Short mmCIF file of C-alpha atoms in Angstrom, two decimals:
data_model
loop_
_atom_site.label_atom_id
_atom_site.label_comp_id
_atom_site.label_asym_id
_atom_site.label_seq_id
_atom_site.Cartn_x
_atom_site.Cartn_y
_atom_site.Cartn_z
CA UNK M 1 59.77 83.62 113.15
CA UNK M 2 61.19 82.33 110.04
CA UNK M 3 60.72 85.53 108.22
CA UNK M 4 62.38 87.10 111.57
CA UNK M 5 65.40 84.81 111.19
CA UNK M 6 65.93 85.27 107.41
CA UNK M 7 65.26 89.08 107.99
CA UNK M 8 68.19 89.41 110.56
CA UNK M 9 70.43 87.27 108.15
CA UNK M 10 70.22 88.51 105.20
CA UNK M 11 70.29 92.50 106.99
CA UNK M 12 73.95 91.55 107.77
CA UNK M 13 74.62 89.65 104.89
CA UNK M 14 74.10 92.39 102.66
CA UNK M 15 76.03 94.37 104.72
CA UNK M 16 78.81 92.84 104.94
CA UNK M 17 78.93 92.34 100.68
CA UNK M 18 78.23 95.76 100.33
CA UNK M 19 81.39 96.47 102.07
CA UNK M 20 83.33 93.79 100.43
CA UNK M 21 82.30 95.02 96.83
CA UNK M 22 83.58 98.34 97.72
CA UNK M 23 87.01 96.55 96.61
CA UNK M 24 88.11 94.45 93.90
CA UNK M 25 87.56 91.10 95.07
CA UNK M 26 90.85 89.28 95.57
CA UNK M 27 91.64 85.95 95.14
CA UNK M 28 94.13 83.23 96.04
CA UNK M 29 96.42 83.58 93.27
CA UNK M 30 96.02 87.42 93.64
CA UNK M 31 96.72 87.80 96.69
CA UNK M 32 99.84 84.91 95.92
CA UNK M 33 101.14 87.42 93.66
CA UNK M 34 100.67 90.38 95.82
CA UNK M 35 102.70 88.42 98.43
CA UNK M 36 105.54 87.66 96.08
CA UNK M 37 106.22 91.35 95.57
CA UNK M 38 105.47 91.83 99.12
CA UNK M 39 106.62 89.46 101.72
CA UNK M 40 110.07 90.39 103.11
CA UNK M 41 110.83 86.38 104.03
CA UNK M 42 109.96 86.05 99.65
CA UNK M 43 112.52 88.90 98.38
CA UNK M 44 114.99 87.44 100.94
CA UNK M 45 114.74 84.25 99.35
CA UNK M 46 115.33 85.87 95.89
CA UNK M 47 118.69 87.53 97.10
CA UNK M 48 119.55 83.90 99.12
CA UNK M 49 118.51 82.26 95.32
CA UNK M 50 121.19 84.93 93.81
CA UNK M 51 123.96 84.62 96.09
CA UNK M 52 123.50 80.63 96.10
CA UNK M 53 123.87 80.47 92.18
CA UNK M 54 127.40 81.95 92.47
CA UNK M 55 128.48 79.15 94.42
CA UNK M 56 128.56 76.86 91.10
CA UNK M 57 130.42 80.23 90.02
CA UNK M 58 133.22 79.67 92.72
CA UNK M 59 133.51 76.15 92.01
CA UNK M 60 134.35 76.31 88.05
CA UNK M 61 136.67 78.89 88.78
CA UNK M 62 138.53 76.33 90.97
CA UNK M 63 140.48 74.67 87.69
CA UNK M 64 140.30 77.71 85.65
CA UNK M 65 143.57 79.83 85.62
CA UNK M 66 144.62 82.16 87.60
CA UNK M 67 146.15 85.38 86.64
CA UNK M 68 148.18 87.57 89.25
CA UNK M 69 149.92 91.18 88.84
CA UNK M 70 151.73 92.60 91.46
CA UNK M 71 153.52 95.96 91.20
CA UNK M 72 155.94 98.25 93.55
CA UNK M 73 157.36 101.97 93.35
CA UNK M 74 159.49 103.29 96.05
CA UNK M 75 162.76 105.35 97.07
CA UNK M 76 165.71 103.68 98.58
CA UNK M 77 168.44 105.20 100.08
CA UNK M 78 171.49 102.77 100.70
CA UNK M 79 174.12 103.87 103.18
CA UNK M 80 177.32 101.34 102.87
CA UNK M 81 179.48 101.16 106.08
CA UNK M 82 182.99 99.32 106.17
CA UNK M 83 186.07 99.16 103.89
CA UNK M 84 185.13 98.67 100.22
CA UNK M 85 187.09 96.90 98.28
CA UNK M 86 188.78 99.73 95.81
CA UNK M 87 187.73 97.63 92.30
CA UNK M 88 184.00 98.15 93.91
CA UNK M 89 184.01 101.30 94.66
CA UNK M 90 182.84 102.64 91.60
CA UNK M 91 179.66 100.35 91.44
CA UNK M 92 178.76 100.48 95.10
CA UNK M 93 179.38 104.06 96.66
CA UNK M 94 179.10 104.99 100.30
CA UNK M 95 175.84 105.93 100.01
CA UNK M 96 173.80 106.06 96.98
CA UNK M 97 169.54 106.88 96.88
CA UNK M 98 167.11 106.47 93.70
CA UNK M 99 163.87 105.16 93.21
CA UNK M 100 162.76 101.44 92.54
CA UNK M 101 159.90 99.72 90.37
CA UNK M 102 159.25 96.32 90.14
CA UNK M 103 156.57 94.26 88.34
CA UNK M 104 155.49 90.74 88.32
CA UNK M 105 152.63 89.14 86.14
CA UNK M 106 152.15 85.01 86.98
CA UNK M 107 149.74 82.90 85.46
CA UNK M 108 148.62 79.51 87.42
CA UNK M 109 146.71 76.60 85.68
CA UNK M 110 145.42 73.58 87.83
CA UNK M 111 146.73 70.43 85.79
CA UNK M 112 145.63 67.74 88.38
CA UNK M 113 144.21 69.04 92.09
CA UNK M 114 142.19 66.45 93.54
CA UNK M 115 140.98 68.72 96.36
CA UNK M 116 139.74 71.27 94.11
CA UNK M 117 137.58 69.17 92.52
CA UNK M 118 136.45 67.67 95.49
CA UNK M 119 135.54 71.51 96.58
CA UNK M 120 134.09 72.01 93.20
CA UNK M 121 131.30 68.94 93.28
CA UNK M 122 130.72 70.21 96.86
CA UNK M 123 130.02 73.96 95.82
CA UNK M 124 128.37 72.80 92.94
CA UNK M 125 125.74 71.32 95.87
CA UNK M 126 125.47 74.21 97.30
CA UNK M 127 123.95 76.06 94.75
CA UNK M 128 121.67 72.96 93.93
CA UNK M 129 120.67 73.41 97.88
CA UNK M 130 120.06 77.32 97.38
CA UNK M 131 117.48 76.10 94.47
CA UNK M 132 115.85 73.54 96.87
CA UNK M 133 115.53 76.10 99.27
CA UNK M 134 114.22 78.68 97.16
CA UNK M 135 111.22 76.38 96.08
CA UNK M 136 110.65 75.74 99.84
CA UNK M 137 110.36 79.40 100.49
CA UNK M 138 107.73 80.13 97.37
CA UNK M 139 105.87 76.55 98.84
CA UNK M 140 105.98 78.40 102.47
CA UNK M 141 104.85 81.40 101.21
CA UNK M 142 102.05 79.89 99.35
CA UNK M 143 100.52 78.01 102.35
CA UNK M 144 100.84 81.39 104.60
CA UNK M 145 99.06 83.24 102.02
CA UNK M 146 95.96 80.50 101.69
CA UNK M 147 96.60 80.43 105.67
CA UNK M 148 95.57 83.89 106.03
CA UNK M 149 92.58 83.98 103.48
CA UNK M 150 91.14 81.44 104.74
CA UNK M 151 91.41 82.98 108.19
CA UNK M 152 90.30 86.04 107.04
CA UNK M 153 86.94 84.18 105.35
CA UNK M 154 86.30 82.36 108.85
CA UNK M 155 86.48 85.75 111.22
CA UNK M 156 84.05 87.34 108.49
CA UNK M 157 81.95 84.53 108.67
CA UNK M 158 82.70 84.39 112.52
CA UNK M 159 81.18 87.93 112.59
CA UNK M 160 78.32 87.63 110.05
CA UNK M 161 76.73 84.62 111.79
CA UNK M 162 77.31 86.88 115.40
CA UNK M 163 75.88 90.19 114.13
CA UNK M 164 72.70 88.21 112.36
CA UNK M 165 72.26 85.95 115.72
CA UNK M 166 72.36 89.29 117.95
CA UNK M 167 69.99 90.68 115.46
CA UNK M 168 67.63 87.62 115.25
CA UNK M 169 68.36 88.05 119.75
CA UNK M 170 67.55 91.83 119.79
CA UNK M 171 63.78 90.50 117.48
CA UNK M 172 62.87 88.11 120.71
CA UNK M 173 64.19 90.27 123.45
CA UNK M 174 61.43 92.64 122.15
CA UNK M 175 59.66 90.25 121.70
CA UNK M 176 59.63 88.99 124.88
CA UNK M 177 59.10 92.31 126.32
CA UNK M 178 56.21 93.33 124.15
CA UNK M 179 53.95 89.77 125.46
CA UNK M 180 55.24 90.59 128.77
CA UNK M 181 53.68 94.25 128.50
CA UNK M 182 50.60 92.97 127.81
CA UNK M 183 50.73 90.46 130.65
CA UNK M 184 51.27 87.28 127.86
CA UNK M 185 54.72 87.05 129.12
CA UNK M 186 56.93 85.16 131.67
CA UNK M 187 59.36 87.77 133.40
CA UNK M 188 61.89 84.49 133.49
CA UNK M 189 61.78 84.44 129.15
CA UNK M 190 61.63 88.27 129.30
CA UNK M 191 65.35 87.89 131.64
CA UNK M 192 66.55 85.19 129.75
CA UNK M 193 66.22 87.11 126.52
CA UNK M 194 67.78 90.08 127.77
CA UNK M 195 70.88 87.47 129.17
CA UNK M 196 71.44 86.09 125.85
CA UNK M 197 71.78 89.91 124.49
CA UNK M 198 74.46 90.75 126.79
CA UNK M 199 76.06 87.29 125.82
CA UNK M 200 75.71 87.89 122.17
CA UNK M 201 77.36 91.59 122.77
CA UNK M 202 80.64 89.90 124.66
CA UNK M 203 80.94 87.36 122.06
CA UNK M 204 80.35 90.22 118.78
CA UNK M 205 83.49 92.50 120.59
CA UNK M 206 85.42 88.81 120.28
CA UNK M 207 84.19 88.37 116.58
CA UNK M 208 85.13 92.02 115.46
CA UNK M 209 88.73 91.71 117.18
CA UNK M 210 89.56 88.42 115.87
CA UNK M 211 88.76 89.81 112.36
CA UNK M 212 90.89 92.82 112.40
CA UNK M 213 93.63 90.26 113.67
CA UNK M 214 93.38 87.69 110.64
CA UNK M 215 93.04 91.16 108.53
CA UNK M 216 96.26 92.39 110.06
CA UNK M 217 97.80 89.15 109.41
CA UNK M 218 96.61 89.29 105.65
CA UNK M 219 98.31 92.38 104.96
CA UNK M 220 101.38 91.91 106.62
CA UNK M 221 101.61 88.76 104.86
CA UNK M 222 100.57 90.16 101.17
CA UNK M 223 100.25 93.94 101.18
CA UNK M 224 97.14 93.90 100.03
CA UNK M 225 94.12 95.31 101.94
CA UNK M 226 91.54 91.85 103.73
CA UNK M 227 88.22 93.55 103.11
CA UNK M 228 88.72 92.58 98.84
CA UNK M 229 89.35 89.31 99.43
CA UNK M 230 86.41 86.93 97.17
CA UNK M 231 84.07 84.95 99.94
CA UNK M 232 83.43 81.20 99.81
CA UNK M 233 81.07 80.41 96.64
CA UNK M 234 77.98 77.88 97.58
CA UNK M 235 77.57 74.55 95.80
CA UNK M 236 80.94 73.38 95.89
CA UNK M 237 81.20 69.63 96.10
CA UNK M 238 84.25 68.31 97.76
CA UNK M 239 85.95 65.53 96.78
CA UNK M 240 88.85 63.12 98.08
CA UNK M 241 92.86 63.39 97.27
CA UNK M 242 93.72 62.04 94.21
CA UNK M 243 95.29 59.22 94.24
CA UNK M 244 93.25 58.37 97.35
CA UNK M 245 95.72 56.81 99.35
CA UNK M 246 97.83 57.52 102.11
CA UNK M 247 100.91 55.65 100.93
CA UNK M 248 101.12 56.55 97.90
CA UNK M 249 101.03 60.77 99.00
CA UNK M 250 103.65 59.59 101.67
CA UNK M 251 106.02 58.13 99.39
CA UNK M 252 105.71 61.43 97.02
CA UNK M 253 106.29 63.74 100.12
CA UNK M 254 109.54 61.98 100.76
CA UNK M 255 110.54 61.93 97.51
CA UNK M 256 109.58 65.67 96.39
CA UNK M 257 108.79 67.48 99.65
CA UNK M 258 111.07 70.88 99.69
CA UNK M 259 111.75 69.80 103.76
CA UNK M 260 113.56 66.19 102.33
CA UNK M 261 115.13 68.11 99.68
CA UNK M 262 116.98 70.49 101.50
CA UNK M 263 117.84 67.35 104.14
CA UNK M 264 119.33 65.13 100.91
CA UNK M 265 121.11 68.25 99.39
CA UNK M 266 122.59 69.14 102.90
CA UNK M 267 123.68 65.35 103.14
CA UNK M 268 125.25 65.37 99.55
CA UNK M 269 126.73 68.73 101.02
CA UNK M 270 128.79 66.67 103.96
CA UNK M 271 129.66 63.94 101.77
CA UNK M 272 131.53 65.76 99.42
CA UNK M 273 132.84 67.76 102.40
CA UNK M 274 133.95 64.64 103.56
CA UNK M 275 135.99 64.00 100.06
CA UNK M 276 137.34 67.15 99.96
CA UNK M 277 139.40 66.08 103.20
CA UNK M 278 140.42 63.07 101.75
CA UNK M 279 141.74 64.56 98.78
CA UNK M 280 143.88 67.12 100.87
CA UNK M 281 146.14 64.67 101.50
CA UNK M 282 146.78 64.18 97.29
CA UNK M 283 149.57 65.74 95.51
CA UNK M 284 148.58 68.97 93.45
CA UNK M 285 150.09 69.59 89.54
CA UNK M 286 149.89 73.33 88.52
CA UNK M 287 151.57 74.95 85.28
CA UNK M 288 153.12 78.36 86.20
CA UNK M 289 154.15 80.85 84.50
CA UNK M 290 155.94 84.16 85.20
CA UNK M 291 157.20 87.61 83.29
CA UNK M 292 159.19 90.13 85.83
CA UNK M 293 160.48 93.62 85.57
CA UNK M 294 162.52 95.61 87.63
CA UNK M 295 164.50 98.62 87.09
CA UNK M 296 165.69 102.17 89.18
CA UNK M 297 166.28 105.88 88.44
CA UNK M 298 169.12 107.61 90.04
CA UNK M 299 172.50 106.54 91.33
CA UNK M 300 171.69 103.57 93.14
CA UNK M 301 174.60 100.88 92.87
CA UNK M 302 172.85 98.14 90.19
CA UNK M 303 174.19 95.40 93.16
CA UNK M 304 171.50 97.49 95.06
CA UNK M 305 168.68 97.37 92.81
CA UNK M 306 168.77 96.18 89.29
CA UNK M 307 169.12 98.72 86.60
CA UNK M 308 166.79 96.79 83.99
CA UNK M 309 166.18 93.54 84.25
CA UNK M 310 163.48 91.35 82.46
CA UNK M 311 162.75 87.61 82.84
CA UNK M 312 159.90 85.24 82.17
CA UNK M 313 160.13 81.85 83.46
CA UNK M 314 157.43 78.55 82.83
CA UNK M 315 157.87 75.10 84.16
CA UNK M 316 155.38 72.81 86.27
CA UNK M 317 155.09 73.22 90.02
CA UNK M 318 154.52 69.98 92.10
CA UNK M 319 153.07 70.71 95.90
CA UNK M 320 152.60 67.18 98.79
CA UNK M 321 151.30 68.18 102.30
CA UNK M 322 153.67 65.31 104.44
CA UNK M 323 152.14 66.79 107.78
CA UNK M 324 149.90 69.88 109.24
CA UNK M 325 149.56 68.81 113.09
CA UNK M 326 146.83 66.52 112.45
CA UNK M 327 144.56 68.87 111.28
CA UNK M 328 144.08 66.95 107.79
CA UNK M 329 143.04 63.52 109.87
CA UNK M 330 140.98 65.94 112.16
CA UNK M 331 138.75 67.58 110.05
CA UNK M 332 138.11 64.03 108.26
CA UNK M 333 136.86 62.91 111.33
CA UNK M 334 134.74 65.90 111.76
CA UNK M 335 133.51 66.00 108.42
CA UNK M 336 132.02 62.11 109.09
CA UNK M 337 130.50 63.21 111.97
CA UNK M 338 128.39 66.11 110.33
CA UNK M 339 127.81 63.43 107.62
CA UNK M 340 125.98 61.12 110.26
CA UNK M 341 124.40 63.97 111.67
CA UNK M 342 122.75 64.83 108.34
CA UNK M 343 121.41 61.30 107.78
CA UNK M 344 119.67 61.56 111.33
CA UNK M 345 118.41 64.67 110.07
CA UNK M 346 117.24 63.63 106.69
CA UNK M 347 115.42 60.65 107.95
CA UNK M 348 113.77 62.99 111.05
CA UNK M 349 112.83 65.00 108.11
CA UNK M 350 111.03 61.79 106.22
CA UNK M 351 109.26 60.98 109.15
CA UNK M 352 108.12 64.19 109.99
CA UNK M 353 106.92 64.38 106.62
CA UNK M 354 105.06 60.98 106.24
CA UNK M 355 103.23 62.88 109.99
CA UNK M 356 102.41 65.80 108.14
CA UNK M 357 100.99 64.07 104.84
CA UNK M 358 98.84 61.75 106.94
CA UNK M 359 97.14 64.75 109.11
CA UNK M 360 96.70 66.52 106.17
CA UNK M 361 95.30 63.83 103.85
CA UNK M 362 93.06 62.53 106.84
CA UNK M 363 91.78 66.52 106.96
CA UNK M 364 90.98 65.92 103.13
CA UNK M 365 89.48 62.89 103.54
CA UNK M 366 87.51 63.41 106.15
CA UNK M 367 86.14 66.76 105.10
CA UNK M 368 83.66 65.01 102.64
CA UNK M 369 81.99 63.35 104.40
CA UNK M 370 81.69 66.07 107.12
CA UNK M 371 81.03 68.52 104.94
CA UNK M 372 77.97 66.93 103.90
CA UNK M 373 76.82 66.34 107.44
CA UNK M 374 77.29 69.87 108.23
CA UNK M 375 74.81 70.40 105.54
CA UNK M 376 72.31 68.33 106.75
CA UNK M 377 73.12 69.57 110.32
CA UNK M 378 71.94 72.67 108.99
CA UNK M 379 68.68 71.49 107.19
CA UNK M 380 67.76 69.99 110.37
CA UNK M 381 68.14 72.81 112.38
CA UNK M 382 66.47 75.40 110.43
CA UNK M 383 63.31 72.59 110.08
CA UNK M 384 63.78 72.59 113.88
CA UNK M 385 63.71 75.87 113.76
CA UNK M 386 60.51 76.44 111.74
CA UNK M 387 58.39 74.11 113.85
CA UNK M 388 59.64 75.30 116.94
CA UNK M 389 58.72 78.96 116.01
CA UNK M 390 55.61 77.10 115.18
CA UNK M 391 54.91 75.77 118.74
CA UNK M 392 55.29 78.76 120.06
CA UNK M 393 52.83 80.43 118.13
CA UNK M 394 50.47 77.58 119.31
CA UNK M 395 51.26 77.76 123.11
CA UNK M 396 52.95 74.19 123.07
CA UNK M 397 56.57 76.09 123.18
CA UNK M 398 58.37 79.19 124.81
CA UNK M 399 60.60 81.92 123.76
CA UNK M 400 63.39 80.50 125.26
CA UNK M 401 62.92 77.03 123.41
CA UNK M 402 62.79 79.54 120.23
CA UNK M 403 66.13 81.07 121.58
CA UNK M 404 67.70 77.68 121.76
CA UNK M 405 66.73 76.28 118.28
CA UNK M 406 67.85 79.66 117.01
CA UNK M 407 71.09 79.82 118.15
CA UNK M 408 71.97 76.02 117.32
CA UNK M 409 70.64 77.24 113.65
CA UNK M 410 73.32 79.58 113.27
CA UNK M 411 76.10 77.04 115.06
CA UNK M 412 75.02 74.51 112.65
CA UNK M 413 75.30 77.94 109.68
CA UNK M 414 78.93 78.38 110.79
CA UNK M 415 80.08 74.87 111.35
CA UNK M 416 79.28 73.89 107.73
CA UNK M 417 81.30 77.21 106.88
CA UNK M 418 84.33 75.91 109.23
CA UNK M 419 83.95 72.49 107.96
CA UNK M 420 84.71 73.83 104.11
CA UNK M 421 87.55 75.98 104.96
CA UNK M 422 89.12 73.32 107.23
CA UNK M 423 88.74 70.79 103.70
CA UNK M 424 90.62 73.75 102.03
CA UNK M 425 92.89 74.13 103.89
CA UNK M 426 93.81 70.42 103.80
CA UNK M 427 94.27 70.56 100.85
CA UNK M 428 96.68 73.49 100.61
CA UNK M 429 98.88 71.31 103.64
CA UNK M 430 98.72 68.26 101.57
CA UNK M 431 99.87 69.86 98.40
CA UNK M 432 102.59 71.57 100.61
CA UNK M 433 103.63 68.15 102.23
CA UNK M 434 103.99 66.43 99.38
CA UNK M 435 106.33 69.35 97.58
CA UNK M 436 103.77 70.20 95.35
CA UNK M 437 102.05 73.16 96.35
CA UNK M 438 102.15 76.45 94.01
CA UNK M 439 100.31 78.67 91.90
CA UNK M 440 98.44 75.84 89.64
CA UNK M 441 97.15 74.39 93.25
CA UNK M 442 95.99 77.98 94.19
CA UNK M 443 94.13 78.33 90.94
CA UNK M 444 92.48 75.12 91.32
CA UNK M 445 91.28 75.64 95.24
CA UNK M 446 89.73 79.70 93.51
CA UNK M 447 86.89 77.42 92.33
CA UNK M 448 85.66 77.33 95.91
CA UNK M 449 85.61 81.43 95.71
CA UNK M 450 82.64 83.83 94.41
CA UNK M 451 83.56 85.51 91.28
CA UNK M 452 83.65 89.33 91.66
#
């Protein structure tokens, strides 16, 4: 029976590598990288990253000067009605008509505007808020990727252990029927054998479609084809976070996570908003200067439009708001009411934070230990396994005891499998709690992967 089971196992086993090494294995970072050129949410971040940067753009340009040209060309026709005065007759006609030009060039430097800076130091947060978000999308992006390869590696190994245990099935149903034949047989085993095929057939339809869902997910998520991706390597030894302990990964998850971040910039974002408000209320100092000229062709009456005239003027303009409705008082008040609104949500951010670190650190933590007693789990049952084929072969057990033992054999196969990706996959959440999750992570968890 043992060579039976081993036969079965490694049938599909070489299978399914056979199909996997028709590809280039992939790994995490490869498929990380695949994702980044790939994943609309990613390249949406980039142009949200570009368009954020300007911000700090808008916000110098706030004291810079400014530099205005307007310009005008038109035809003017002047019709005069009344008694005019016979000295002005000559320079303003009944009706006169011509064409008019006009241009104006004025140059405006902030000396001392309280509100623009105000504005400034707030835009200026902006873009520091488009940065933090930017990292929070590559960090999301990162744990969806390792997300999906791991899911991938658990419906192939969801499907392996299901196609070798219908295969190891199929052996005893024949089995079964073959000592039945010959009148060595129970028709009960013989019926129970043939049960546990139809089982094993329901559950390999669910094994094949939840694979070509995690593979669907995979390449919608990286644009790379599942069936390359690297299986899990044997022999890895787990270990526990470093620094093991729970505090000290909560207090760097408050600090660094990308979630807390983007809370603390959108605070410093209502603060300054807050400022800017009070400053609105400040007298504004601008230098301004100006260079105008106007002239006209045809017989238009120079009280009409000017024949040629140029000026230039400089001088300082001063500019108090004394009162707007109310609307300078009101949207203070607002502007402290989103600013207690985004301390509630910065500290519901820390706290859901400190959550996630703790479920993910206990999922580290815990994996060690359970990955080593899926291990022995599995020893056991494939000893269990040998002397129960053993017993049978003696008389002193049945085919269905064989069927049992067999099938907790390959439970015991796939829990130690679940129990390994469920440790990785801790790990990826805990990196990703605590704001530290990227490409060096993702290199470090390919150590669990075969080499191609």
């Amino acid at each position: 029976m043992k060579r039976i089971y081993k036969t079965a196992r490694w049938a599909v086993l070489t299978t399914l590598v056979l199909q996997t090494c028709a590809a280039q294995a992939l790994d995490l970072v490869g498929a990380y990288e695949q994702a980044l050129r790939h994943d609309p949410a990613k390249l949406a971040a980039n142009e949200a990253l570009a368009a954020g940067r300007e911000k700090a753009v808008q916000g110098d340009s706030l004291l810079k000067p400014r530099v205005g040209l307007q310009a005008g060309y038109g035809r003017l026709d002047n019709h005069s009605s009344g008694a005019v005065p016979p000295a002005l007759s000559a320079v303003l006609p009944e009706h006169s008509s011509g064409t008019v030009r006009q241009a104006v060039i004025q140059l405006s430097q902030p000396i001392y505007d309280a509100t623009a800076r105000a504005e400034k130091r707030q835009l200026q947060q902006q873009a520091r808020l488009a940065e933090t978000e930017f990292d929070q999308a590559q960090q999301t992006l990162a744990q969806r990727v390792a997300e999906a390869y791991f899911g991938v590696l658990q419906a192939q190994e969801n499907l392996r252990v299901t196609l070798a245990e219908k295969a190891a099935i199929a052996m005893q149903r024949e089995r079964a029927q073959a000592r039945f034949d010959v009148g060595r047989g129970k028709a009960t085993d013989l019926q129970e054998a043939r049960a546990r095929y139809d089982q094993i057939l329901s559950k390999e339809i669910n094994a094949r479609s939840l694979l070509e869902l995690r593979r669907a997910q995979f390449e919608e998520t990286t644009g790379a084809a599942a069936d390359g991706v690297a299986a899990l390597a044997p022999g890895q030894a787990p270990t526990p976070p470093e620094p093991d302990n729970l505090l000290a990964w909560q207090l760097k998850g408050e600090d660094q996570s990308t979630a807390v971040r983007v809370r603390r910039s959108q605070l410093e974002i209502a603060i300054a908003e807050i400022e800017k408000h009070k400053m609105s209320g400040r007298p504004s100092l601008s230098l301004v200067a100006s260079y105008a000229a106007r002239g006209q062709n045809g017989g238009l009456s120079p009280l009409v439009a000017a024949s040629n005239d140029r000026n230039a003027y400089a001088g300082l303009q001063f500019n108090l708001p004394l009162y707007a409705g109310g609307a300078l008082d009101s949207r203070e008040r607002e502007a402290q009411s989103r600013r207690r609104e985004a301390e509630q949500e910065l500290a519901a951010a820390k706290r859901d934070v400190r959550l996630q670190v703790q479920d993910a650190y206990l999922s580290v933590r815990t994996g060690v230990p359970r990955i080593a007693a899926a291990e022995q789990s599995l020893l056991s049952a494939r000893t269990a396994l040998e002397a129960t084929t053993l017993g049978r072969d003696v008389g002193t057990r049945t085919e269905l005891d064989v069927l049992d033992v067999q099938q907790r054999a390959f439970a015991a196969e796939f829990e130690l499998v679940q129990a390994r990706l469920d440790y990785l996959l801790g790990r990826v959440r805990l990196a990703a709690a605590a704001g530290e999750l990227g490409e060096q992570q993702l290199r470090e968890l390919n150590s669990w992967l075969a080499k191609p």
